[in-house]
């Protein structure tokens, strides 16, 4: 069933007092609550705070108790609220196994690899892969590792001062035509009048392919990494039929415009964007037909995280948050329903039958659609008949300043940039920066500077696996690619077709939670095999006379004598940034030498057949294969 239909049906059933198997409404979600974690947090709070519900502690002067009664009556009527006596949901039973390891399976061992040079470690985590150029830039930024890291971070965070016109020129020369179109232009050119399919989808496809180009060639590497992060965090499927025509606006004005800015500003930009309106159905959220899809994902995925979900419990009985008792410790289903009500009337001009002349794709607030009644959510009262948009903005203010939201967002950033198990001390300190600056225009920049100059960042290495997109882009960077992925090109179409089998096509994840960002999700045989096949294909393929990987040209210009030792030395340093372990390097040397003298025999720059003397047999293909082996190695896939 479509998301929209599901939500409307659920709301109707609540109105009628009908629930599945006689459960309270939405009780099916209770099993998603990490109850023991909530209890641990409650136990750590002062005794008075725990024993006294937040609704009684807010203590705002002039609190209207009759209004609270109205809100309770409203909740009972709309949501058929019959709360359990317990103030917390039952704890989930913990299982002995985690991840993909189940009973009767062995637990995989953690293999320790050689430690890469500091510049390589930092650049592999904070960019789309270290190259000889970026390593030299990094090492020139100071006299110590900590100084070089701090200066590199400062340089990259001031991204608008970095000249990236070469990437813009590359995209323009490759025929990208929709990336800079305004929202009304996109709507007129690609949505109105039921255009031909490829015309309708072109903006989404261009953003998708431009992500490869930007990640490969942009000098604003940290910015591009964080753009990818925020796209996954506020995931919309850019290739969906209703979203593709206006996806260039979402990428440019919502994600890119706010990637280093204010989380609160980004939150509202997301809420007002037509892409998110369509993806999570808030476009149809009105008081006559409430739709909770956006509200639920706003709380569950965009702000609190499911770890702070309390289930279907009385919102007036939610314990206070230990970090700040003026906030509730988590969110309930009633908070979801009330948040949905707060965002009724937030929609776009799309030729709706009630407003047929409003049809340019831009945001509009329909006061006639808004539920203007009193609401109680996240521990505060929203009074009735507030000014236009204020209900929704009050909710976003409450979320953006919540201590548990700060921790959830910071944990995800640390997971993306450092390792899969973010240290709690860094989560806590970063969350303080996040929350202390929640009104600052450069809030995210300040948080990133704190995280990226931390001890865990300084020591980061070997705890992340490059996902298919990251591995492919990193390969193109180190292999000297000067090829531009584009539309209306057969080789580009083949690239995208092959990449699709990796399961990591940009902006194509159909669920609101975005692509997973933990190694266990990307270390299966299919994920690795399909990525290896694609990367190996890059080393062998040309688009007309342009090779996708300039291996031969680079070898000719950088390696004077083509001995096996020289070629392996050069390409090991170029691809990995350092020499692999001696025995692994020797295997590559033996492959190139083919029983010849690795130090003195010169390998001819030709590709002739010589089956009777393998050290002269298909030399160029053997060179490309040796480089491919480096790019397929665990050293390259680890960051």
Coordinates of C-alpha atoms in Angstrom, one line a residue:
X1 CA 0.0 0.0 0.0
X2 CA 1.2 3.5 -0.8
X3 CA 2.6 5.5 2.1
X4 CA -0.1 8.1 1.8
X5 CA -2.9 5.5 1.7
X6 CA -1.4 3.8 4.8
X7 CA -1.3 6.9 6.8
X8 CA -4.8 8.1 5.9
X9 CA -6.2 4.6 6.6
X10 CA -4.4 4.5 10.0
X11 CA -5.8 7.9 10.9
X12 CA -9.3 6.9 9.9
X13 CA -9.1 3.7 12.0
X14 CA -8.0 5.8 15.0
X15 CA -11.0 8.1 14.5
X16 CA -13.2 5.0 14.6
X17 CA -11.4 3.5 17.5
X18 CA -10.3 0.5 15.4
X19 CA -6.8 -0.9 16.0
X20 CA -5.0 -4.1 14.9
X21 CA -5.5 -7.0 17.2
X22 CA -7.1 -4.8 19.8
X23 CA -3.8 -3.0 20.5
X24 CA -3.6 0.8 21.2
X25 CA -3.1 2.8 18.1
X26 CA 0.5 2.5 16.7
X27 CA 1.4 -0.1 19.3
X28 CA 3.0 -2.1 16.6
X29 CA 5.9 0.5 16.7
X30 CA 6.7 -0.1 20.4
X31 CA 9.0 -3.0 19.6
X32 CA 11.3 -0.4 18.0
X33 CA 12.0 1.3 21.3
X34 CA 15.4 0.5 22.9
X35 CA 13.7 0.6 26.3
X36 CA 16.7 -0.3 28.4
X37 CA 18.6 2.6 26.9
X38 CA 15.8 5.0 27.8
X39 CA 15.6 3.5 31.3
X40 CA 19.3 4.0 31.8
X41 CA 19.0 7.6 30.8
X42 CA 16.1 8.1 33.2
X43 CA 18.0 6.4 36.0
X44 CA 20.9 8.8 35.5
X45 CA 18.6 11.8 36.0
X46 CA 18.0 13.5 39.3
X47 CA 15.3 11.7 41.3
X48 CA 13.0 14.8 41.4
X49 CA 13.2 15.1 37.6
X50 CA 12.3 11.5 37.0
X51 CA 9.4 11.5 39.4
X52 CA 7.9 14.6 38.1
X53 CA 6.5 14.6 34.6
X54 CA 7.8 17.2 32.2
X55 CA 4.3 18.7 31.7
X56 CA 4.3 19.7 35.4
X57 CA 7.8 21.0 35.3
X58 CA 7.6 23.4 32.4
X59 CA 6.0 25.9 34.8
X60 CA 5.4 28.6 32.2
X61 CA 3.7 31.6 33.8
X62 CA 0.0 31.8 33.0
X63 CA -0.3 28.1 31.9
X64 CA -3.9 27.5 31.0
X65 CA -5.0 24.3 32.7
X66 CA -8.3 24.4 30.9
X67 CA -6.4 24.5 27.7
X68 CA -4.5 21.4 28.7
X69 CA -7.8 19.7 29.3
X70 CA -8.9 20.7 25.9
X71 CA -5.8 19.2 24.4
X72 CA -6.3 15.9 26.2
X73 CA -9.9 15.8 25.1
X74 CA -8.7 16.5 21.5
X75 CA -6.1 13.7 21.7
X76 CA -8.7 11.2 23.0
X77 CA -11.1 12.1 20.2
X78 CA -8.6 12.2 17.3
X79 CA -6.2 9.5 18.3
X80 CA -8.5 7.3 20.4
X81 CA -5.9 7.7 23.1
X82 CA -6.1 5.1 25.9
X83 CA -2.7 5.2 27.5
X84 CA -1.1 2.4 29.5
X85 CA -0.4 3.1 33.1
X86 CA 3.3 2.6 32.7
X87 CA 5.2 5.8 31.8
X88 CA 7.8 3.9 29.8
X89 CA 7.3 1.1 27.2
X90 CA 8.6 -2.4 28.0
X91 CA 12.3 -3.0 27.4
X92 CA 13.3 -5.0 24.4
X93 CA 15.1 -8.2 25.0
X94 CA 18.7 -7.9 23.8
X95 CA 20.0 -10.7 21.5
X96 CA 23.4 -12.2 21.8
X97 CA 24.4 -11.5 18.2
X98 CA 24.6 -8.2 16.3
X99 CA 24.7 -7.2 12.7
X100 CA 24.5 -10.0 10.2
X101 CA 26.0 -12.7 12.5
X102 CA 23.4 -15.1 13.8
X103 CA 23.4 -18.3 15.8
X104 CA 25.8 -21.1 14.6
X105 CA 27.9 -18.6 12.6
X106 CA 31.4 -17.6 13.5
X107 CA 32.2 -14.0 14.4
X108 CA 34.5 -12.5 11.8
X109 CA 37.9 -11.5 13.0
X110 CA 39.1 -7.9 12.8
X111 CA 42.3 -7.8 10.7
X112 CA 44.8 -5.1 11.4
X113 CA 46.4 -3.5 8.3
X114 CA 49.5 -1.4 8.0
X115 CA 49.0 2.1 9.2
X116 CA 48.9 4.6 6.3
X117 CA 50.7 8.0 6.5
X118 CA 48.8 10.6 8.4
X119 CA 47.8 12.7 5.3
X120 CA 46.4 9.6 3.6
X121 CA 44.4 8.6 6.7
X122 CA 42.8 12.0 7.0
X123 CA 42.2 12.5 3.3
X124 CA 40.7 9.1 2.8
X125 CA 38.2 9.8 5.6
X126 CA 37.5 13.5 4.9
X127 CA 37.6 13.5 1.1
X128 CA 36.8 11.1 -1.7
X129 CA 40.3 9.7 -1.6
X130 CA 43.9 10.9 -1.3
X131 CA 45.7 11.7 -4.5
X132 CA 49.4 12.7 -5.0
X133 CA 48.2 16.3 -5.5
X134 CA 46.0 16.5 -2.4
X135 CA 48.6 14.7 -0.2
X136 CA 51.2 17.4 -1.2
X137 CA 48.7 20.1 -0.5
X138 CA 47.9 18.7 2.9
X139 CA 51.5 18.2 3.9
X140 CA 52.4 21.8 2.9
X141 CA 49.9 23.2 5.4
X142 CA 52.0 23.0 8.6
X143 CA 54.9 21.6 10.5
X144 CA 53.1 19.0 12.5
X145 CA 50.2 16.6 11.8
X146 CA 47.8 18.4 14.1
X147 CA 48.6 21.8 12.5
X148 CA 48.2 20.3 9.0
X149 CA 44.9 18.8 9.9
X150 CA 43.6 22.0 11.5
X151 CA 44.7 24.1 8.6
X152 CA 43.2 21.7 6.1
X153 CA 39.9 21.7 7.9
X154 CA 39.8 25.5 8.1
X155 CA 40.6 25.7 4.3
X156 CA 37.9 23.2 3.4
X157 CA 35.3 24.7 5.7
X158 CA 35.7 28.0 3.9
X159 CA 34.6 26.3 0.8
X160 CA 33.3 29.4 -1.1
X161 CA 36.8 30.7 -1.2
X162 CA 38.0 27.6 -3.0
X163 CA 37.9 28.2 -6.8
X164 CA 35.8 25.3 -8.2
X165 CA 35.1 26.8 -11.6
X166 CA 36.8 24.0 -13.4
X167 CA 34.1 21.6 -12.2
X168 CA 31.4 24.0 -13.3
X169 CA 33.0 24.3 -16.7
X170 CA 33.3 20.6 -17.0
X171 CA 29.6 20.1 -16.2
X172 CA 28.6 22.8 -18.7
X173 CA 30.9 21.4 -21.4
X174 CA 29.3 17.9 -20.9
X175 CA 25.8 19.3 -21.6
X176 CA 24.4 19.5 -18.1
X177 CA 21.5 21.9 -18.6
X178 CA 19.2 21.7 -15.5
X179 CA 21.4 22.1 -12.5
X180 CA 21.1 25.9 -12.2
X181 CA 17.4 26.2 -13.2
X182 CA 15.1 27.9 -10.7
X183 CA 12.3 26.0 -9.2
X184 CA 9.6 27.6 -11.4
X185 CA 11.8 26.9 -14.5
X186 CA 12.2 23.3 -13.5
X187 CA 8.5 23.0 -13.0
X188 CA 7.6 24.7 -16.3
X189 CA 10.2 22.7 -18.3
X190 CA 10.0 19.3 -16.8
X191 CA 6.7 18.9 -14.9
X192 CA 3.9 20.9 -16.6
X193 CA 2.1 19.5 -19.6
X194 CA 3.1 15.9 -19.1
X195 CA 6.4 16.1 -20.9
X196 CA 8.1 13.2 -22.6
X197 CA 9.6 10.8 -20.0
X198 CA 13.3 11.6 -20.5
X199 CA 12.5 15.3 -20.4
X200 CA 10.6 14.9 -17.1
X201 CA 13.4 12.8 -15.5
X202 CA 16.4 14.8 -16.8
X203 CA 16.9 17.0 -13.7
X204 CA 17.0 14.0 -11.4
X205 CA 19.4 12.1 -13.7
X206 CA 21.6 15.1 -14.1
X207 CA 22.0 15.6 -10.3
X208 CA 22.7 11.8 -10.0
X209 CA 25.5 11.8 -12.6
X210 CA 26.8 15.2 -11.5
X211 CA 27.5 13.7 -8.1
X212 CA 30.2 11.5 -9.6
X213 CA 31.7 14.4 -11.5
X214 CA 31.8 16.7 -8.4
X215 CA 33.1 14.0 -6.1
X216 CA 35.9 13.1 -8.6
X217 CA 37.1 16.5 -9.7
X218 CA 35.9 19.1 -7.1
X219 CA 38.6 20.8 -4.9
X220 CA 35.8 21.3 -2.3
X221 CA 36.2 17.8 -1.1
X222 CA 34.9 18.1 2.4
X223 CA 31.9 20.0 1.2
X224 CA 31.0 17.3 -1.3
X225 CA 31.4 14.6 1.4
X226 CA 28.9 16.5 3.6
X227 CA 26.5 17.1 0.7
X228 CA 26.4 13.4 0.3
X229 CA 25.9 12.9 4.0
X230 CA 23.0 15.4 4.2
X231 CA 21.3 13.9 1.1
X232 CA 21.3 10.5 2.9
X233 CA 20.1 12.0 6.2
X234 CA 17.2 13.9 4.5
X235 CA 16.8 11.2 1.9
X236 CA 14.5 11.6 -1.0
X237 CA 14.5 9.4 -4.1
X238 CA 15.6 11.7 -6.8
X239 CA 14.7 9.3 -9.5
X240 CA 11.1 9.0 -8.4
X241 CA 8.6 10.2 -11.1
X242 CA 7.2 13.1 -9.1
X243 CA 10.5 14.2 -7.6
X244 CA 12.9 14.0 -10.6
X245 CA 11.6 17.2 -12.3
X246 CA 12.5 19.4 -9.3
X247 CA 15.3 17.4 -7.8
X248 CA 17.9 19.9 -9.0
X249 CA 16.3 22.5 -6.7
X250 CA 16.4 20.1 -3.7
X251 CA 20.1 19.4 -4.3
X252 CA 21.1 23.1 -4.9
X253 CA 18.8 25.1 -2.6
X254 CA 18.1 22.7 0.2
X255 CA 21.2 20.5 0.7
X256 CA 24.1 22.4 -0.9
X257 CA 23.0 25.8 0.4
X258 CA 22.9 24.5 4.0
X259 CA 25.6 21.8 4.2
X260 CA 27.9 23.9 6.4
X261 CA 25.2 26.2 7.7
X262 CA 22.4 26.0 10.2
X263 CA 20.6 22.7 10.9
X264 CA 17.5 24.6 11.9
X265 CA 17.5 26.5 8.6
X266 CA 18.1 23.3 6.7
X267 CA 15.2 21.6 8.6
X268 CA 12.8 24.3 7.4
X269 CA 14.2 24.2 3.8
X270 CA 13.6 20.5 3.8
X271 CA 10.0 20.9 5.1
X272 CA 9.2 23.5 2.5
X273 CA 10.8 21.7 -0.5
X274 CA 8.6 20.1 -3.1
X275 CA 10.9 17.1 -3.3
X276 CA 10.3 16.2 0.4
X277 CA 6.6 17.2 0.1
X278 CA 6.1 14.6 -2.6
X279 CA 8.4 11.9 -1.1
X280 CA 6.7 12.0 2.4
X281 CA 3.3 13.2 1.3
X282 CA 3.0 16.4 3.2
X283 CA 1.7 17.9 0.0
X284 CA -1.6 16.3 0.9
X285 CA -1.6 16.9 4.7
X286 CA -4.7 18.9 5.6
X287 CA -7.0 19.0 8.6
X288 CA -9.7 17.2 6.6
X289 CA -7.2 14.4 5.7
X290 CA -4.2 14.4 8.0
X291 CA -1.1 12.5 6.8
X292 CA 1.6 11.7 9.3
X293 CA 4.3 10.4 7.0
X294 CA 6.5 13.5 7.1
X295 CA 5.9 14.1 10.8
X296 CA 7.0 10.5 11.7
X297 CA 10.2 10.6 9.6
X298 CA 10.9 14.2 10.8
X299 CA 11.1 12.8 14.4
X300 CA 12.3 9.3 13.7
X301 CA 15.0 9.9 11.1
X302 CA 15.7 13.6 10.7
X303 CA 16.0 14.6 14.4
X304 CA 15.5 12.2 17.3
X305 CA 16.4 8.9 15.8
X306 CA 14.4 5.7 16.6
X307 CA 16.5 5.2 19.7
X308 CA 14.6 8.1 21.4
X309 CA 11.1 6.7 20.5
X310 CA 8.9 6.0 23.5
X311 CA 5.9 4.3 21.8
X312 CA 2.3 5.0 22.5
X313 CA 2.4 6.6 25.9
X314 CA 0.8 9.6 27.5
X315 CA 2.8 12.6 26.4
X316 CA 2.0 14.4 29.7
X317 CA 3.8 11.6 31.5
X318 CA 7.0 11.5 29.6
X319 CA 10.0 11.9 31.9
X320 CA 12.3 14.9 31.4
X321 CA 15.6 14.7 29.6
X322 CA 18.5 14.4 31.9
X323 CA 20.6 16.8 29.9
X324 CA 18.0 19.5 30.1
X325 CA 14.8 18.8 32.2
X326 CA 12.8 21.4 30.2
X327 CA 12.7 18.9 27.3
X328 CA 11.1 15.4 27.2
X329 CA 13.5 12.5 27.1
X330 CA 12.0 11.3 23.8
X331 CA 9.0 11.4 21.5
X332 CA 5.8 9.4 21.5
X333 CA 3.2 8.5 18.8
X334 CA 1.1 11.4 20.1
X335 CA 4.0 13.7 19.3
X336 CA 4.0 12.3 15.8
X337 CA 0.2 13.0 15.3
X338 CA 0.4 16.4 16.8
X339 CA 3.5 17.3 14.7
X340 CA 1.5 16.2 11.6
X341 CA -1.3 18.5 12.7
X342 CA 1.2 21.3 13.1
X343 CA 2.3 20.9 9.5
X344 CA -1.2 20.8 7.9
X345 CA -1.5 23.4 5.2
X346 CA 2.2 23.2 4.2
X347 CA 2.1 22.3 0.6
X348 CA 3.1 23.5 -2.9
X349 CA 1.4 25.2 -5.9
X350 CA 0.7 22.2 -8.1
X351 CA -2.6 22.9 -9.8
X352 CA -4.7 21.4 -7.0
X353 CA -8.4 21.4 -8.0
X354 CA -9.1 23.9 -5.3
X355 CA -6.4 26.3 -6.6
X356 CA -6.0 25.4 -10.3
X357 CA -4.3 28.7 -11.1
X358 CA -1.5 28.1 -8.6
X359 CA 0.8 25.8 -10.5
X360 CA 4.5 26.8 -10.4
X361 CA 5.9 24.2 -8.0
X362 CA 6.7 26.7 -5.2
X363 CA 5.9 26.4 -1.5
X364 CA 2.6 27.8 -0.3
X365 CA 0.8 27.8 3.1
X366 CA -2.9 27.0 2.9
X367 CA -4.4 28.5 6.0
X368 CA -7.8 26.9 5.1
X369 CA -6.1 23.5 5.3
X370 CA -4.4 24.0 8.7
X371 CA -5.5 22.5 11.9
X372 CA -5.5 25.6 14.1
X373 CA -6.5 23.9 17.3
X374 CA -4.4 23.7 20.5
X375 CA -1.6 21.1 20.5
X376 CA 0.6 19.6 23.1
X377 CA 3.8 18.0 21.8
X378 CA 7.4 17.5 22.9
X379 CA 6.6 18.9 26.3
X380 CA 5.2 22.3 25.2
X381 CA 1.7 23.7 24.5
X382 CA 1.0 25.2 21.0
X383 CA -1.8 27.6 21.5
X384 CA -4.7 27.8 19.1
X385 CA -5.0 30.1 16.1
X386 CA -1.3 31.0 15.9
X387 CA 0.0 33.1 13.0
X388 CA 0.7 31.4 9.6
X389 CA 3.4 28.7 9.7
X390 CA 4.1 29.3 13.5
X391 CA 2.9 25.8 14.6
X392 CA 5.4 24.1 12.3
X393 CA 8.2 26.5 13.1
X394 CA 7.6 26.1 16.8
X395 CA 8.0 22.3 16.3
X396 CA 11.3 22.8 14.4
X397 CA 12.6 25.2 17.0
X398 CA 11.9 22.6 19.7
X399 CA 13.6 19.9 17.7
X400 CA 16.6 21.9 16.6
X401 CA 17.4 22.8 20.2
X402 CA 16.7 19.4 21.8
X403 CA 19.8 17.8 23.5
X404 CA 18.9 14.3 22.2
X405 CA 18.6 15.6 18.7
X406 CA 22.0 17.2 19.0
X407 CA 23.5 13.8 20.0
X408 CA 21.7 11.9 17.3
X409 CA 23.0 14.2 14.5
X410 CA 26.5 14.4 15.9
X411 CA 26.7 10.7 16.2
X412 CA 25.8 10.2 12.6
X413 CA 28.4 12.8 11.4
X414 CA 31.1 11.0 13.5
X415 CA 30.0 7.7 12.1
X416 CA 30.4 9.0 8.6
X417 CA 33.8 10.6 9.1
X418 CA 35.6 8.5 11.7
X419 CA 34.2 5.0 12.5
X420 CA 31.1 2.9 12.9
X421 CA 31.2 3.1 16.7
X422 CA 31.4 6.8 17.6
X423 CA 33.0 7.4 21.0
X424 CA 30.4 8.7 23.5
X425 CA 32.8 11.4 24.8
X426 CA 33.0 12.9 21.3
X427 CA 29.3 12.6 20.7
X428 CA 28.7 14.5 24.0
X429 CA 31.2 17.2 23.4
X430 CA 30.1 17.7 19.8
X431 CA 26.4 17.8 20.9
X432 CA 27.2 20.6 23.3
X433 CA 28.7 22.7 20.4
X434 CA 25.7 21.8 18.2
X435 CA 23.2 22.9 20.9
X436 CA 25.1 25.9 22.1
X437 CA 25.1 27.2 18.5
X438 CA 21.7 26.0 17.3
X439 CA 20.7 29.6 16.3
X440 CA 24.1 30.3 14.6
X441 CA 24.3 30.6 10.8
X442 CA 27.5 28.6 10.8
X443 CA 26.4 26.0 13.4
X444 CA 27.3 22.9 11.3
X445 CA 30.7 24.4 10.4
X446 CA 31.5 24.8 14.2
X447 CA 30.4 21.3 14.9
X448 CA 32.6 19.9 12.1
X449 CA 35.6 21.9 13.2
X450 CA 35.2 20.4 16.7
X451 CA 34.8 16.8 15.4
X452 CA 37.6 17.0 12.8
X453 CA 40.2 18.4 15.3
X454 CA 39.4 15.8 17.9
X455 CA 41.7 12.9 19.1
X456 CA 39.4 10.2 17.6
X457 CA 39.7 11.9 14.2
X458 CA 43.4 12.2 14.6
X459 CA 43.7 8.5 15.2
X460 CA 41.0 7.4 12.7
X461 CA 42.1 4.6 10.4
X462 CA 40.9 1.2 9.2
X463 CA 37.5 1.2 10.8
X464 CA 35.4 2.1 7.7
X465 CA 34.9 0.4 4.4
X466 CA 34.5 2.4 1.2
X467 CA 31.0 2.0 -0.1
X468 CA 30.6 1.5 -3.8
X469 CA 30.2 5.2 -4.7
X470 CA 33.2 6.2 -2.6
X471 CA 35.4 3.3 -4.0
X472 CA 34.4 4.1 -7.6
X473 CA 35.1 7.8 -7.3
X474 CA 38.3 7.3 -5.4
X475 CA 39.5 4.9 -8.2
X476 CA 38.7 7.6 -10.8
X477 CA 40.7 10.1 -8.8
X478 CA 43.9 8.0 -8.4
X479 CA 43.8 6.6 -11.9
X480 CA 44.1 10.0 -13.5
X481 CA 40.7 10.0 -15.1
X482 CA 39.8 12.9 -17.4
X483 CA 36.5 11.5 -18.5
X484 CA 33.2 13.1 -17.6
X485 CA 30.1 11.1 -16.9
X486 CA 27.1 12.7 -18.6
X487 CA 23.7 12.2 -20.2
X488 CA 23.1 11.4 -23.9
X489 CA 26.3 9.3 -24.0
X490 CA 26.4 5.5 -24.5
X491 CA 29.5 4.9 -22.4
X492 CA 28.0 6.9 -19.5
X493 CA 24.8 4.9 -19.8
X494 CA 26.8 1.7 -19.6
X495 CA 28.7 3.0 -16.6
X496 CA 25.4 3.8 -14.8
X497 CA 24.0 0.4 -15.8
X498 CA 27.0 -1.4 -14.4
X499 CA 27.1 0.8 -11.3
X500 CA 23.4 -0.1 -10.5
X501 CA 24.4 -3.6 -9.6
X502 CA 26.5 -2.3 -6.7
X503 CA 23.3 -1.2 -4.9
X504 CA 24.6 2.3 -4.3
X505 CA 23.3 4.4 -7.1
X506 CA 23.2 8.0 -5.8
X507 CA 19.8 9.3 -4.7
X508 CA 18.0 6.1 -5.7
X509 CA 17.4 4.6 -2.2
X510 CA 13.6 4.2 -2.0
X511 CA 13.1 4.3 1.8
X512 CA 13.3 7.5 3.9
X513 CA 16.2 6.3 6.0
X514 CA 18.9 6.7 3.3
X515 CA 21.7 4.4 2.4
X516 CA 23.3 2.7 5.4
X517 CA 26.6 4.0 6.6
X518 CA 28.1 1.0 8.5
X519 CA 30.7 -1.4 7.1
X520 CA 28.6 -4.5 7.8
X521 CA 26.1 -3.4 5.2
X522 CA 28.7 -3.2 2.4
X523 CA 31.0 -6.1 3.1
X524 CA 28.8 -8.9 1.6
X525 CA 30.1 -10.8 -1.4
X526 CA 27.6 -9.3 -3.9
X527 CA 28.5 -5.7 -2.9
X528 CA 32.2 -6.3 -3.2
X529 CA 32.0 -8.4 -6.4
X530 CA 29.9 -5.9 -8.3
X531 CA 32.1 -3.0 -7.2
X532 CA 35.2 -4.9 -8.1
X533 CA 33.7 -5.7 -11.6
X534 CA 33.0 -2.0 -12.1
X535 CA 36.3 -0.7 -11.0
X536 CA 38.2 -3.3 -13.1
X537 CA 36.0 -2.3 -16.1
X538 CA 37.2 1.3 -15.5
X539 CA 40.8 0.3 -16.0
X540 CA 40.1 -1.4 -19.4
X541 CA 37.5 0.9 -21.0
X542 CA 37.6 3.9 -23.3
X543 CA 35.0 6.3 -24.5
X544 CA 36.0 6.6 -28.1
X545 CA 39.7 7.6 -27.8
X546 CA 39.4 8.8 -24.2
X547 CA 40.3 6.1 -21.6
X548 CA 38.2 6.1 -18.4
X549 CA 41.4 5.6 -16.5
X550 CA 44.6 7.1 -17.9
X551 CA 46.9 4.3 -16.7
X552 CA 49.1 4.1 -19.8
X553 CA 49.5 7.9 -20.2
X554 CA 50.4 8.3 -16.5
X555 CA 52.9 5.5 -16.7
X556 CA 54.5 7.0 -19.8
X557 CA 54.9 10.4 -18.2
X558 CA 55.8 9.4 -14.7
X559 CA 57.9 6.1 -15.0
X560 CA 61.1 6.5 -17.0
X561 CA 62.1 2.8 -17.1
X562 CA 59.2 0.4 -17.2
X563 CA 60.7 -2.3 -14.9
X564 CA 58.4 -4.3 -12.8
X565 CA 59.8 -2.7 -9.6
X566 CA 59.5 0.8 -11.0
X567 CA 55.9 0.3 -12.2
X568 CA 54.7 -1.3 -8.9
X569 CA 56.5 1.3 -6.8
X570 CA 54.9 4.2 -8.7
X571 CA 51.4 2.8 -8.8
X572 CA 51.4 1.6 -5.2
X573 CA 52.2 5.0 -4.0
X574 CA 49.8 6.7 -6.4
X575 CA 46.8 4.4 -5.7
X576 CA 47.4 3.7 -1.9
X577 CA 49.5 6.6 -0.9
X578 CA 52.1 4.2 0.6
X579 CA 53.7 0.8 -0.2
X580 CA 51.7 -2.3 0.8
X581 CA 53.2 -5.0 3.0
X582 CA 56.4 -6.5 1.5
X583 CA 54.9 -9.9 0.6
X584 CA 51.8 -8.2 -1.0
X585 CA 54.0 -5.9 -3.0
X586 CA 56.2 -8.8 -4.1
X587 CA 53.1 -10.6 -5.5
X588 CA 52.4 -7.6 -7.7
X589 CA 56.1 -7.4 -8.8
X590 CA 56.1 -11.1 -9.7
X591 CA 52.9 -10.6 -11.8
X592 CA 54.5 -7.7 -13.7
X593 CA 57.9 -9.4 -14.2
X594 CA 56.5 -12.8 -15.3
X595 CA 59.8 -14.6 -14.4
X596 CA 61.9 -11.7 -15.8
X597 CA 64.3 -9.6 -13.7
X598 CA 62.1 -7.2 -11.8
X599 CA 64.9 -4.7 -11.3
X600 CA 66.6 -4.6 -14.8
X601 CA 64.3 -6.1 -17.5
X602 CA 62.5 -3.2 -19.2
X603 CA 58.9 -4.0 -20.1
X604 CA 58.1 -2.7 -23.6
X605 CA 55.2 -0.3 -24.1
X606 CA 53.3 -2.5 -26.5
X607 CA 50.5 -5.0 -26.4
X608 CA 51.7 -7.8 -28.6
X609 CA 51.1 -11.5 -28.3
X610 CA 54.1 -13.5 -27.1
X611 CA 52.8 -16.7 -25.4
X612 CA 56.3 -18.3 -25.5
X613 CA 57.8 -15.5 -23.4
X614 CA 55.2 -14.2 -20.9
X615 CA 57.3 -11.3 -19.8
X616 CA 56.7 -9.8 -23.2
X617 CA 53.1 -11.0 -23.5
X618 CA 50.3 -8.3 -23.7
X619 CA 52.4 -5.9 -21.6
X620 CA 49.9 -3.0 -21.6
X621 CA 47.0 -5.3 -20.5
X622 CA 49.3 -6.7 -17.8
X623 CA 50.1 -3.2 -16.6
X624 CA 46.4 -2.3 -16.4
X625 CA 45.7 -5.5 -14.6
X626 CA 48.4 -4.9 -12.0
X627 CA 46.9 -1.4 -11.3
X628 CA 43.5 -3.0 -11.1
X629 CA 44.7 -5.4 -8.5
X630 CA 45.9 -2.4 -6.4
X631 CA 42.5 -0.7 -6.7
X632 CA 40.7 -3.9 -5.7
X633 CA 42.9 -4.5 -2.7
X634 CA 41.8 -4.3 1.0
X635 CA 44.2 -1.5 1.5
X636 CA 42.3 0.6 -1.1
X637 CA 38.8 -0.3 0.1
X638 CA 39.7 0.5 3.8
X639 CA 39.6 4.0 5.2

